[in-house]
Amino acid sequence: LWLDKLFDGLDNDPMMRNLVAVSVASEQCRKLMEFGCEHLHFYTLNRADLTAAVAEYSGLGRFLSPNYLAFTGMIYTKKGQP
């Protein structure tokens, strides 16, 4: 219900929908890492640009190369991987 409310009125504003989506997903990633999650796997669904933005805003950007993300969707949260 709370997530639906975030997207209310954004049907005709794809840029704002993307910003909300990246914000929500980034916060979820930060929380998962805070609680010890060491690996995150993203299904990009042909939207690697949004996944890269989530990685960047959640602090994972330093762990990935754009080519790796585009082909696998996997991001490791520990340095030295993959």
mmCIF file of N, CA and C in Angstrom:
data_model
loop_
_atom_site.group_PDB
_atom_site.id
_atom_site.type_symbol
_atom_site.label_atom_id
_atom_site.label_comp_id
_atom_site.label_asym_id
_atom_site.label_seq_id
_atom_site.Cartn_x
_atom_site.Cartn_y
_atom_site.Cartn_z
ATOM 1 N N LEU A 1 0.815 -1.196 0.000
ATOM 2 C CA LEU A 1 0.000 0.000 0.000
ATOM 3 C C LEU A 1 0.861 1.264 0.000
ATOM 4 N N TRP A 2 1.919 1.273 0.817
ATOM 5 C CA TRP A 2 2.774 2.456 0.865
ATOM 6 C C TRP A 2 3.494 2.672 -0.458
ATOM 7 N N LEU A 3 3.850 1.564 -1.109
ATOM 8 C CA LEU A 3 4.551 1.668 -2.378
ATOM 9 C C LEU A 3 3.623 2.198 -3.468
ATOM 10 N N ASP A 4 2.393 1.742 -3.476
ATOM 11 C CA ASP A 4 1.407 2.256 -4.432
ATOM 12 C C ASP A 4 1.260 3.766 -4.312
ATOM 13 N N LYS A 5 1.240 4.251 -3.088
ATOM 14 C CA LYS A 5 1.065 5.696 -2.858
ATOM 15 C C LYS A 5 2.227 6.498 -3.426
ATOM 16 N N LEU A 6 3.428 5.928 -3.379
ATOM 17 C CA LEU A 6 4.584 6.637 -3.925
ATOM 18 C C LEU A 6 4.453 6.875 -5.431
ATOM 19 N N PHE A 7 3.775 5.962 -6.102
ATOM 20 C CA PHE A 7 3.645 6.050 -7.554
ATOM 21 C C PHE A 7 2.334 6.683 -8.006
ATOM 22 N N ASP A 8 1.453 7.028 -7.065
ATOM 23 C CA ASP A 8 0.181 7.671 -7.412
ATOM 24 C C ASP A 8 0.425 8.946 -8.201
ATOM 25 N N GLY A 9 -0.286 9.085 -9.316
ATOM 26 C CA GLY A 9 -0.207 10.293 -10.130
ATOM 27 C C GLY A 9 0.999 10.362 -11.051
ATOM 28 N N LEU A 10 1.775 9.297 -11.125
ATOM 29 C CA LEU A 10 2.989 9.326 -11.949
ATOM 30 C C LEU A 10 2.850 8.554 -13.255
ATOM 31 N N ASP A 11 1.634 8.174 -13.608
ATOM 32 C CA ASP A 11 1.423 7.389 -14.823
ATOM 33 C C ASP A 11 1.954 8.074 -16.074
ATOM 34 N N ASN A 12 1.880 9.376 -16.126
ATOM 35 C CA ASN A 12 2.314 10.119 -17.314
ATOM 36 C C ASN A 12 3.650 10.817 -17.121
ATOM 37 N N ASP A 13 4.400 10.397 -16.125
ATOM 38 C CA ASP A 13 5.695 11.025 -15.839
ATOM 39 C C ASP A 13 6.763 9.941 -15.644
ATOM 40 N N PRO A 14 7.233 9.354 -16.753
ATOM 41 C CA PRO A 14 8.176 8.241 -16.641
ATOM 42 C C PRO A 14 9.479 8.603 -15.932
ATOM 43 N N MET A 15 9.944 9.814 -16.074
ATOM 44 C CA MET A 15 11.192 10.201 -15.414
ATOM 45 C C MET A 15 11.021 10.182 -13.888
ATOM 46 N N MET A 16 9.904 10.714 -13.414
ATOM 47 C CA MET A 16 9.666 10.723 -11.978
ATOM 48 C C MET A 16 9.428 9.301 -11.460
ATOM 49 N N ARG A 17 8.750 8.464 -12.242
ATOM 50 C CA ARG A 17 8.563 7.062 -11.853
ATOM 51 C C ARG A 17 9.909 6.375 -11.685
ATOM 52 N N ASN A 18 10.821 6.642 -12.622
ATOM 53 C CA ASN A 18 12.160 6.049 -12.531
ATOM 54 C C ASN A 18 12.899 6.536 -11.294
ATOM 55 N N LEU A 19 12.784 7.819 -10.986
ATOM 56 C CA LEU A 19 13.451 8.359 -9.796
ATOM 57 C C LEU A 19 12.907 7.722 -8.519
ATOM 58 N N VAL A 20 11.599 7.568 -8.444
ATOM 59 C CA VAL A 20 10.995 6.927 -7.276
ATOM 60 C C VAL A 20 11.452 5.477 -7.179
ATOM 61 N N ALA A 21 11.447 4.770 -8.297
ATOM 62 C CA ALA A 21 11.859 3.366 -8.308
ATOM 63 C C ALA A 21 13.305 3.210 -7.850
ATOM 64 N N VAL A 22 14.184 4.055 -8.357
ATOM 65 C CA VAL A 22 15.604 3.993 -7.967
ATOM 66 C C VAL A 22 15.751 4.308 -6.485
ATOM 67 N N SER A 23 15.029 5.278 -6.005
ATOM 68 C CA SER A 23 15.103 5.649 -4.595
ATOM 69 C C SER A 23 14.668 4.498 -3.688
ATOM 70 N N VAL A 24 13.539 3.881 -4.008
ATOM 71 C CA VAL A 24 13.030 2.775 -3.193
ATOM 72 C C VAL A 24 13.985 1.587 -3.244
ATOM 73 N N ALA A 25 14.415 1.212 -4.427
ATOM 74 C CA ALA A 25 15.313 0.064 -4.569
ATOM 75 C C ALA A 25 16.654 0.318 -3.886
ATOM 76 N N SER A 26 17.164 1.532 -3.980
ATOM 77 C CA SER A 26 18.442 1.865 -3.339
ATOM 78 C C SER A 26 18.343 1.738 -1.829
ATOM 79 N N GLU A 27 17.245 2.208 -1.277
ATOM 80 C CA GLU A 27 17.050 2.106 0.169
ATOM 81 C C GLU A 27 16.936 0.640 0.587
ATOM 82 N N GLN A 28 16.260 -0.176 -0.200
ATOM 83 C CA GLN A 28 16.166 -1.600 0.106
ATOM 84 C C GLN A 28 17.545 -2.244 0.091
ATOM 85 N N CYS A 29 18.363 -1.894 -0.888
ATOM 86 C CA CYS A 29 19.727 -2.438 -0.965
ATOM 87 C C CYS A 29 20.544 -2.024 0.246
ATOM 88 N N ARG A 30 20.460 -0.760 0.625
ATOM 89 C CA ARG A 30 21.214 -0.286 1.795
ATOM 90 C C ARG A 30 20.808 -1.055 3.052
ATOM 91 N N LYS A 31 19.506 -1.272 3.211
ATOM 92 C CA LYS A 31 19.022 -2.008 4.382
ATOM 93 C C LYS A 31 19.509 -3.464 4.366
ATOM 94 N N LEU A 32 19.437 -4.100 3.206
ATOM 95 C CA LEU A 32 19.914 -5.476 3.102
ATOM 96 C C LEU A 32 21.387 -5.568 3.477
ATOM 97 N N MET A 33 22.194 -4.636 2.984
ATOM 98 C CA MET A 33 23.627 -4.653 3.297
ATOM 99 C C MET A 33 23.856 -4.363 4.776
ATOM 100 N N GLU A 34 23.061 -3.453 5.329
ATOM 101 C CA GLU A 34 23.171 -3.110 6.742
ATOM 102 C C GLU A 34 22.944 -4.345 7.624
ATOM 103 N N PHE A 35 22.058 -5.224 7.171
ATOM 104 C CA PHE A 35 21.748 -6.428 7.932
ATOM 105 C C PHE A 35 22.574 -7.635 7.507
ATOM 106 N N GLY A 36 23.644 -7.393 6.737
ATOM 107 C CA GLY A 36 24.614 -8.442 6.461
ATOM 108 C C GLY A 36 24.533 -9.130 5.116
ATOM 109 N N CYS A 37 23.649 -8.711 4.254
ATOM 110 C CA CYS A 37 23.564 -9.324 2.926
ATOM 111 C C CYS A 37 24.862 -9.049 2.165
ATOM 112 N N GLU A 38 25.470 -10.108 1.635
ATOM 113 C CA GLU A 38 26.743 -9.961 0.949
ATOM 114 C C GLU A 38 26.629 -9.999 -0.566
ATOM 115 N N HIS A 39 25.520 -10.465 -1.091
ATOM 116 C CA HIS A 39 25.348 -10.560 -2.536
ATOM 117 C C HIS A 39 23.954 -10.076 -2.918
ATOM 118 N N LEU A 40 23.902 -9.308 -3.962
ATOM 119 C CA LEU A 40 22.624 -8.855 -4.496
ATOM 120 C C LEU A 40 22.569 -9.236 -5.963
ATOM 121 N N HIS A 41 21.449 -9.737 -6.392
ATOM 122 C CA HIS A 41 21.273 -10.095 -7.798
ATOM 123 C C HIS A 41 20.086 -9.317 -8.339
ATOM 124 N N PHE A 42 20.314 -8.616 -9.426
ATOM 125 C CA PHE A 42 19.263 -7.794 -10.027
ATOM 126 C C PHE A 42 18.839 -8.395 -11.360
ATOM 127 N N TYR A 43 17.566 -8.450 -11.573
ATOM 128 C CA TYR A 43 17.027 -8.781 -12.884
ATOM 129 C C TYR A 43 16.774 -7.446 -13.571
ATOM 130 N N THR A 44 17.588 -7.126 -14.540
ATOM 131 C CA THR A 44 17.530 -5.791 -15.136
ATOM 132 C C THR A 44 16.337 -5.610 -16.059
ATOM 133 N N LEU A 45 15.791 -6.693 -16.591
ATOM 134 C CA LEU A 45 14.630 -6.610 -17.482
ATOM 135 C C LEU A 45 14.834 -5.544 -18.557
ATOM 136 N N ASN A 46 16.014 -5.595 -19.156
ATOM 137 C CA ASN A 46 16.402 -4.652 -20.219
ATOM 138 C C ASN A 46 16.459 -3.209 -19.740
ATOM 139 N N ARG A 47 16.642 -3.002 -18.447
ATOM 140 C CA ARG A 47 16.767 -1.655 -17.891
ATOM 141 C C ARG A 47 18.037 -1.562 -17.050
ATOM 142 N N ALA A 48 19.165 -1.909 -17.666
ATOM 143 C CA ALA A 48 20.438 -1.854 -16.942
ATOM 144 C C ALA A 48 20.733 -0.444 -16.458
ATOM 145 N N ASP A 49 20.185 0.573 -17.131
ATOM 146 C CA ASP A 49 20.400 1.952 -16.702
ATOM 147 C C ASP A 49 19.820 2.194 -15.305
ATOM 148 N N LEU A 50 18.639 1.671 -15.042
ATOM 149 C CA LEU A 50 18.045 1.833 -13.711
ATOM 150 C C LEU A 50 18.800 1.015 -12.672
ATOM 151 N N THR A 51 19.233 -0.175 -13.045
ATOM 152 C CA THR A 51 19.985 -1.011 -12.118
ATOM 153 C C THR A 51 21.317 -0.359 -11.770
ATOM 154 N N ALA A 52 21.970 0.228 -12.753
ATOM 155 C CA ALA A 52 23.228 0.936 -12.493
ATOM 156 C C ALA A 52 22.989 2.125 -11.565
ATOM 157 N N ALA A 53 21.872 2.818 -11.742
ATOM 158 C CA ALA A 53 21.544 3.944 -10.864
ATOM 159 C C ALA A 53 21.304 3.458 -9.432
ATOM 160 N N VAL A 54 20.608 2.341 -9.280
ATOM 161 C CA VAL A 54 20.390 1.769 -7.948
ATOM 162 C C VAL A 54 21.736 1.421 -7.314
ATOM 163 N N ALA A 55 22.609 0.803 -8.078
ATOM 164 C CA ALA A 55 23.930 0.450 -7.562
ATOM 165 C C ALA A 55 24.683 1.694 -7.108
ATOM 166 N N GLU A 56 24.637 2.716 -7.913
ATOM 167 C CA GLU A 56 25.357 3.960 -7.589
ATOM 168 C C GLU A 56 24.792 4.611 -6.327
ATOM 169 N N TYR A 57 23.487 4.761 -6.253
ATOM 170 C CA TYR A 57 22.863 5.462 -5.125
ATOM 171 C C TYR A 57 22.856 4.658 -3.838
ATOM 172 N N SER A 58 22.990 3.345 -3.938
ATOM 173 C CA SER A 58 23.018 2.533 -2.719
ATOM 174 C C SER A 58 24.441 2.297 -2.230
ATOM 175 N N GLY A 59 25.412 2.822 -2.956
ATOM 176 C CA GLY A 59 26.802 2.681 -2.543
ATOM 177 C C GLY A 59 27.499 1.478 -3.142
ATOM 178 N N LEU A 60 26.849 0.807 -4.077
ATOM 179 C CA LEU A 60 27.441 -0.376 -4.693
ATOM 180 C C LEU A 60 28.219 -0.069 -5.963
ATOM 181 N N GLY A 61 28.154 1.133 -6.442
ATOM 182 C CA GLY A 61 28.776 1.483 -7.710
ATOM 183 C C GLY A 61 30.251 1.167 -7.778
ATOM 184 N N ARG A 62 30.925 1.248 -6.663
ATOM 185 C CA ARG A 62 32.373 0.990 -6.654
ATOM 186 C C ARG A 62 32.698 -0.485 -6.822
ATOM 187 N N PHE A 63 31.692 -1.361 -6.708
ATOM 188 C CA PHE A 63 31.922 -2.788 -6.807
ATOM 189 C C PHE A 63 31.615 -3.377 -8.174
ATOM 190 N N LEU A 64 31.248 -2.560 -9.133
ATOM 191 C CA LEU A 64 30.833 -3.142 -10.408
ATOM 192 C C LEU A 64 31.468 -2.444 -11.583
ATOM 193 N N SER A 65 31.544 -3.200 -12.647
ATOM 194 C CA SER A 65 31.914 -2.608 -13.926
ATOM 195 C C SER A 65 30.648 -2.597 -14.762
ATOM 196 N N PRO A 66 30.412 -1.567 -15.542
ATOM 197 C CA PRO A 66 29.177 -1.484 -16.330
ATOM 198 C C PRO A 66 28.948 -2.699 -17.217
ATOM 199 N N ASN A 67 29.994 -3.228 -17.832
ATOM 200 C CA ASN A 67 29.818 -4.391 -18.697
ATOM 201 C C ASN A 67 29.386 -5.613 -17.905
ATOM 202 N N TYR A 68 29.951 -5.792 -16.733
ATOM 203 C CA TYR A 68 29.593 -6.947 -15.913
ATOM 204 C C TYR A 68 28.127 -6.871 -15.511
ATOM 205 N N LEU A 69 27.687 -5.717 -15.075
ATOM 206 C CA LEU A 69 26.299 -5.544 -14.673
ATOM 207 C C LEU A 69 25.353 -5.775 -15.844
ATOM 208 N N ALA A 70 25.690 -5.240 -16.992
ATOM 209 C CA ALA A 70 24.811 -5.349 -18.153
ATOM 210 C C ALA A 70 24.582 -6.799 -18.554
ATOM 211 N N PHE A 71 25.586 -7.650 -18.381
ATOM 212 C CA PHE A 71 25.445 -9.030 -18.823
ATOM 213 C C PHE A 71 24.957 -9.984 -17.744
ATOM 214 N N THR A 72 25.227 -9.699 -16.475
ATOM 215 C CA THR A 72 24.880 -10.671 -15.439
ATOM 216 C C THR A 72 23.848 -10.175 -14.445
ATOM 217 N N GLY A 73 23.836 -8.881 -14.168
ATOM 218 C CA GLY A 73 22.933 -8.370 -13.151
ATOM 219 C C GLY A 73 23.397 -8.642 -11.737
ATOM 220 N N MET A 74 24.574 -9.223 -11.560
ATOM 221 C CA MET A 74 25.059 -9.574 -10.221
ATOM 222 C C MET A 74 25.970 -8.491 -9.689
ATOM 223 N N ILE A 75 25.760 -8.141 -8.434
ATOM 224 C CA ILE A 75 26.639 -7.192 -7.757
ATOM 225 C C ILE A 75 27.070 -7.812 -6.438
ATOM 226 N N TYR A 76 28.370 -7.849 -6.211
ATOM 227 C CA TYR A 76 28.891 -8.343 -4.955
ATOM 228 C C TYR A 76 29.167 -7.159 -4.055
ATOM 229 N N THR A 77 28.851 -7.294 -2.781
ATOM 230 C CA THR A 77 29.041 -6.172 -1.866
ATOM 231 C C THR A 77 30.367 -6.213 -1.124
ATOM 232 N N LYS A 78 31.185 -7.207 -1.416
ATOM 233 C CA LYS A 78 32.497 -7.268 -0.776
ATOM 234 C C LYS A 78 33.574 -6.996 -1.823
ATOM 235 N N LYS A 79 34.538 -6.173 -1.437
ATOM 236 C CA LYS A 79 35.618 -5.824 -2.366
ATOM 237 C C LYS A 79 36.410 -7.063 -2.758
ATOM 238 N N GLY A 80 36.876 -7.070 -3.972
ATOM 239 C CA GLY A 80 37.668 -8.178 -4.461
ATOM 240 C C GLY A 80 36.866 -9.197 -5.241
ATOM 241 N N GLN A 81 35.579 -9.045 -5.294
ATOM 242 C CA GLN A 81 34.734 -9.934 -6.072
ATOM 243 C C GLN A 81 34.078 -9.082 -7.149
ATOM 244 N N PRO A 82 33.775 -9.568 -8.224
ATOM 245 C CA PRO A 82 34.026 -10.855 -8.818
ATOM 246 C C PRO A 82 35.435 -10.953 -9.346
#
